[in-house]
Structures are given as C-alpha cells and as structure tokens.
PDB file of C-alpha atoms in Angstrom:
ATOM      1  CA  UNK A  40     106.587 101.778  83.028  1.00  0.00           C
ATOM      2  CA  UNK A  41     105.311  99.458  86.205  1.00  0.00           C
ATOM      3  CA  UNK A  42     105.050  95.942  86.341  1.00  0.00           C
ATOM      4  CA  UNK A  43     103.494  94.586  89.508  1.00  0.00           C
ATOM      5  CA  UNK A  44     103.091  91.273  90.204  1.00  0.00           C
ATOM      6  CA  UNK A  45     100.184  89.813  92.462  1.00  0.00           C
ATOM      7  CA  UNK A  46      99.135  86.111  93.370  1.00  0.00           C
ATOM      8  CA  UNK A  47      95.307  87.619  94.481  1.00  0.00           C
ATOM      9  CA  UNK A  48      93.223  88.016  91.560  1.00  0.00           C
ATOM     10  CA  UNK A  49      91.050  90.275  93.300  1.00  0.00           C
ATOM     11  CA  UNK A  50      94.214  92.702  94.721  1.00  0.00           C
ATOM     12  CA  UNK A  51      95.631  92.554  91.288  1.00  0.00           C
ATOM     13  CA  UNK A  52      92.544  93.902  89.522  1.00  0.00           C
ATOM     14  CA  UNK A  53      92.359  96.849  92.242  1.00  0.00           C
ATOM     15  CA  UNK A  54      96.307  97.368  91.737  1.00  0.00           C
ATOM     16  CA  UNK A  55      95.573  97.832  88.091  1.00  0.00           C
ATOM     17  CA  UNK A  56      92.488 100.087  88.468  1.00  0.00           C
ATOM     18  CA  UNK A  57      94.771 102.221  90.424  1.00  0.00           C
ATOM     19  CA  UNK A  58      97.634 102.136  87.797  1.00  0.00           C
ATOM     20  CA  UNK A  59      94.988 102.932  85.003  1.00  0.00           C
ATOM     21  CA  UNK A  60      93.739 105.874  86.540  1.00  0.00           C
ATOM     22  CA  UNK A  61      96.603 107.422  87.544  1.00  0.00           C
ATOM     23  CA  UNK A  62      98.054 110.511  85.219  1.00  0.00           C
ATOM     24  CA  UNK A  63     101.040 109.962  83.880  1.00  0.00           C
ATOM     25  CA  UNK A  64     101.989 106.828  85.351  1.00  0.00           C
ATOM     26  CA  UNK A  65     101.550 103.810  82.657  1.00  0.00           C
ATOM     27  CA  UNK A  66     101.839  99.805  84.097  1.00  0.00           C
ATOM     28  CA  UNK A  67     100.439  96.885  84.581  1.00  0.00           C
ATOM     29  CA  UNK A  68     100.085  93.838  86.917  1.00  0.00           C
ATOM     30  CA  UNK A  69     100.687  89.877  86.476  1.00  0.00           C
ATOM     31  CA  UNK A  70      98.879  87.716  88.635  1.00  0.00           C
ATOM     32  CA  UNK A  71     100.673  84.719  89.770  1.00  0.00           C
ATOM     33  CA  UNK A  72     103.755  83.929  91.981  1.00  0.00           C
ATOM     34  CA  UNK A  73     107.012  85.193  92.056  1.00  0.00           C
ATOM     35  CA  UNK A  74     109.361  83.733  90.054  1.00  0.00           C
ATOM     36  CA  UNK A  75     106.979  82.077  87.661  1.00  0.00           C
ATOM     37  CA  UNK A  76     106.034  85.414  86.093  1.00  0.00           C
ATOM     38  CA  UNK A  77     109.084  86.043  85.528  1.00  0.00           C
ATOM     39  CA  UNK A  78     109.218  84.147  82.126  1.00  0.00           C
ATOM     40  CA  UNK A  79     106.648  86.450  80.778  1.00  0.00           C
ATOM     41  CA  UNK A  80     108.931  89.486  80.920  1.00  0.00           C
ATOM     42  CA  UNK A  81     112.154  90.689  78.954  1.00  0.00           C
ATOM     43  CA  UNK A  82     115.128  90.124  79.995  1.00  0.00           C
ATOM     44  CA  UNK A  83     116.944  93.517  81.211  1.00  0.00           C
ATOM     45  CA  UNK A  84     114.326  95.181  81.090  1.00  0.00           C
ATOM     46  CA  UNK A  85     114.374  97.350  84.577  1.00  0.00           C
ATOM     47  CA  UNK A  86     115.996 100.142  86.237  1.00  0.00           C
ATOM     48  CA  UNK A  87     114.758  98.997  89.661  1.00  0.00           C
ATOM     49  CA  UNK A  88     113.173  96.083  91.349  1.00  0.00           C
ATOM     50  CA  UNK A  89     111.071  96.176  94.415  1.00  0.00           C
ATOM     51  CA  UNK A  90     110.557  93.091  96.867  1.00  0.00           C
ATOM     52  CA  UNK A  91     108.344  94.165  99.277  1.00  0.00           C
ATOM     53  CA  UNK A  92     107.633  92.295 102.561  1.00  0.00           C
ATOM     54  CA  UNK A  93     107.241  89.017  99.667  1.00  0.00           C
ATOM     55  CA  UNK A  94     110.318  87.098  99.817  1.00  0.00           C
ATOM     56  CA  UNK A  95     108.817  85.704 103.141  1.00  0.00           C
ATOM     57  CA  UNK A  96     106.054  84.083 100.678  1.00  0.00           C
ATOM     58  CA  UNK A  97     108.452  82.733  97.756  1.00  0.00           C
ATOM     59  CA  UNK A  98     110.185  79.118  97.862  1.00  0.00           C
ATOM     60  CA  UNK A  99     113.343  79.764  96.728  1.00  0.00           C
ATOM     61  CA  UNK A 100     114.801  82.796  97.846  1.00  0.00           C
ATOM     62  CA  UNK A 101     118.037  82.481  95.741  1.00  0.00           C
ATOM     63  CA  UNK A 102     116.216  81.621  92.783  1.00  0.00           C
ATOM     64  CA  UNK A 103     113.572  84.535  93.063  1.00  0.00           C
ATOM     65  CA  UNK A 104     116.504  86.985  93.695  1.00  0.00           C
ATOM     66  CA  UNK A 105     118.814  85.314  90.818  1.00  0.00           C
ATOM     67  CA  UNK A 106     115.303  85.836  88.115  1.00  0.00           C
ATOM     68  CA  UNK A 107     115.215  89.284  89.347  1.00  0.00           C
ATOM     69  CA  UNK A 108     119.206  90.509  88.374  1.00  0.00           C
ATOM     70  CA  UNK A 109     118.265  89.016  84.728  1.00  0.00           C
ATOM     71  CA  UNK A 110     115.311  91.516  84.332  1.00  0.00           C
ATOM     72  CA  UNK A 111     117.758  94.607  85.574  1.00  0.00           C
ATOM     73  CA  UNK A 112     119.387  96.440  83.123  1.00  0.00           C
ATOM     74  CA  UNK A 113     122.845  97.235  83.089  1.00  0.00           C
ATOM     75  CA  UNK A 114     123.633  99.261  86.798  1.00  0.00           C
ATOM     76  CA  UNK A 115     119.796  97.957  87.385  1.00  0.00           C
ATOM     77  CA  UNK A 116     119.204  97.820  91.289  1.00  0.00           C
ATOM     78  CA  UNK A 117     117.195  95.010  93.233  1.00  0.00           C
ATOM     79  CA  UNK A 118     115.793  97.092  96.573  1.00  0.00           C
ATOM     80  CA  UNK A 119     114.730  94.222  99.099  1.00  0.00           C
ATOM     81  CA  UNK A 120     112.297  95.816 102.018  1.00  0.00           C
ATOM     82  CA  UNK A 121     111.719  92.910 105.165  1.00  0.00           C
ATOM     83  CA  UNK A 122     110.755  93.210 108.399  1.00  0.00           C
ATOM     84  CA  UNK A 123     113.762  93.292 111.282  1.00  0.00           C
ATOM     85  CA  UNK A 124     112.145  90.980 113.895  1.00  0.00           C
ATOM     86  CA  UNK A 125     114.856  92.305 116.316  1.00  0.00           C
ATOM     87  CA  UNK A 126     113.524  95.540 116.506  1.00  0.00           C
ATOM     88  CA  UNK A 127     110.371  93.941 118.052  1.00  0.00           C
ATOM     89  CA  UNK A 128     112.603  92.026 120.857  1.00  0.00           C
TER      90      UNK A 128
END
C-alpha cells in the first residue's frame, strides 16, 4: 500500500490516476502539506518513508521528520533524498 501526499490538486489527481491504473500496485494520495496530513493516517503504519526533494518546502523540519518516525513501524525506515549544492560548486 502507497500513500502519497501532494499540496497541487491538479498533480495529486494525476498521481492517483497513475496509482489506479497500475497492476498490482494499490495507494492513494492526500492533498495538502506535509505534516498536516499526517493526522489523517495511523500511527505505525509504514515500512518506509520517502521525502523527496520536499523538506526544502516544509516549515519545520524537525517536526515533519519527528510526524514521520510515529507513522514507521517497528525497524520502519525514513529515506530523506536532497539536493548536495556542493556538488554544483
């Protein structure tokens, strides 16, 4: 199971278009920010969590990162993908 979540309306519909007709693969997408949905999902409930190239957009890094570890399960994993501005120097 996928959970996405999407602040654009418009890319969350085409995010969940995609999920729905893929084979196999079940999921769905919130729209809002990051961590506000977070209230509207279970508590360890996921293996992994993916940030993106996102935390640049959310307030309150700590706080985003600290909603995340309650949604992991037990040995849950948060993966964290950001750009490294120093390989542009």
């Amino acid at each position: 199971m996928y959970v996405g979540v999407e602040p654009n309306v418009d890319d969350a519909n085409i995010c969940q278009h995609l999920l729905d007709s893929t084979d196999g693969v079940e999921g769905s997408v919130l729209v809002g920010k990051w961590p506000d949905c977070a209230s509207k999902l279970h508590d360890k409930q996921f293996d992994v969590i993916l940030f993106i190239h996102c935390l640049y957009h959310v307030v309150d890094v700590g706080e985003a990162l600290d909603e995340a570890l309650c949604l992991l399960k037990p040995h849950g994993q948060v993966i964290v993908f950001i750009v490294s501005y120093k390989m542009f120097d």
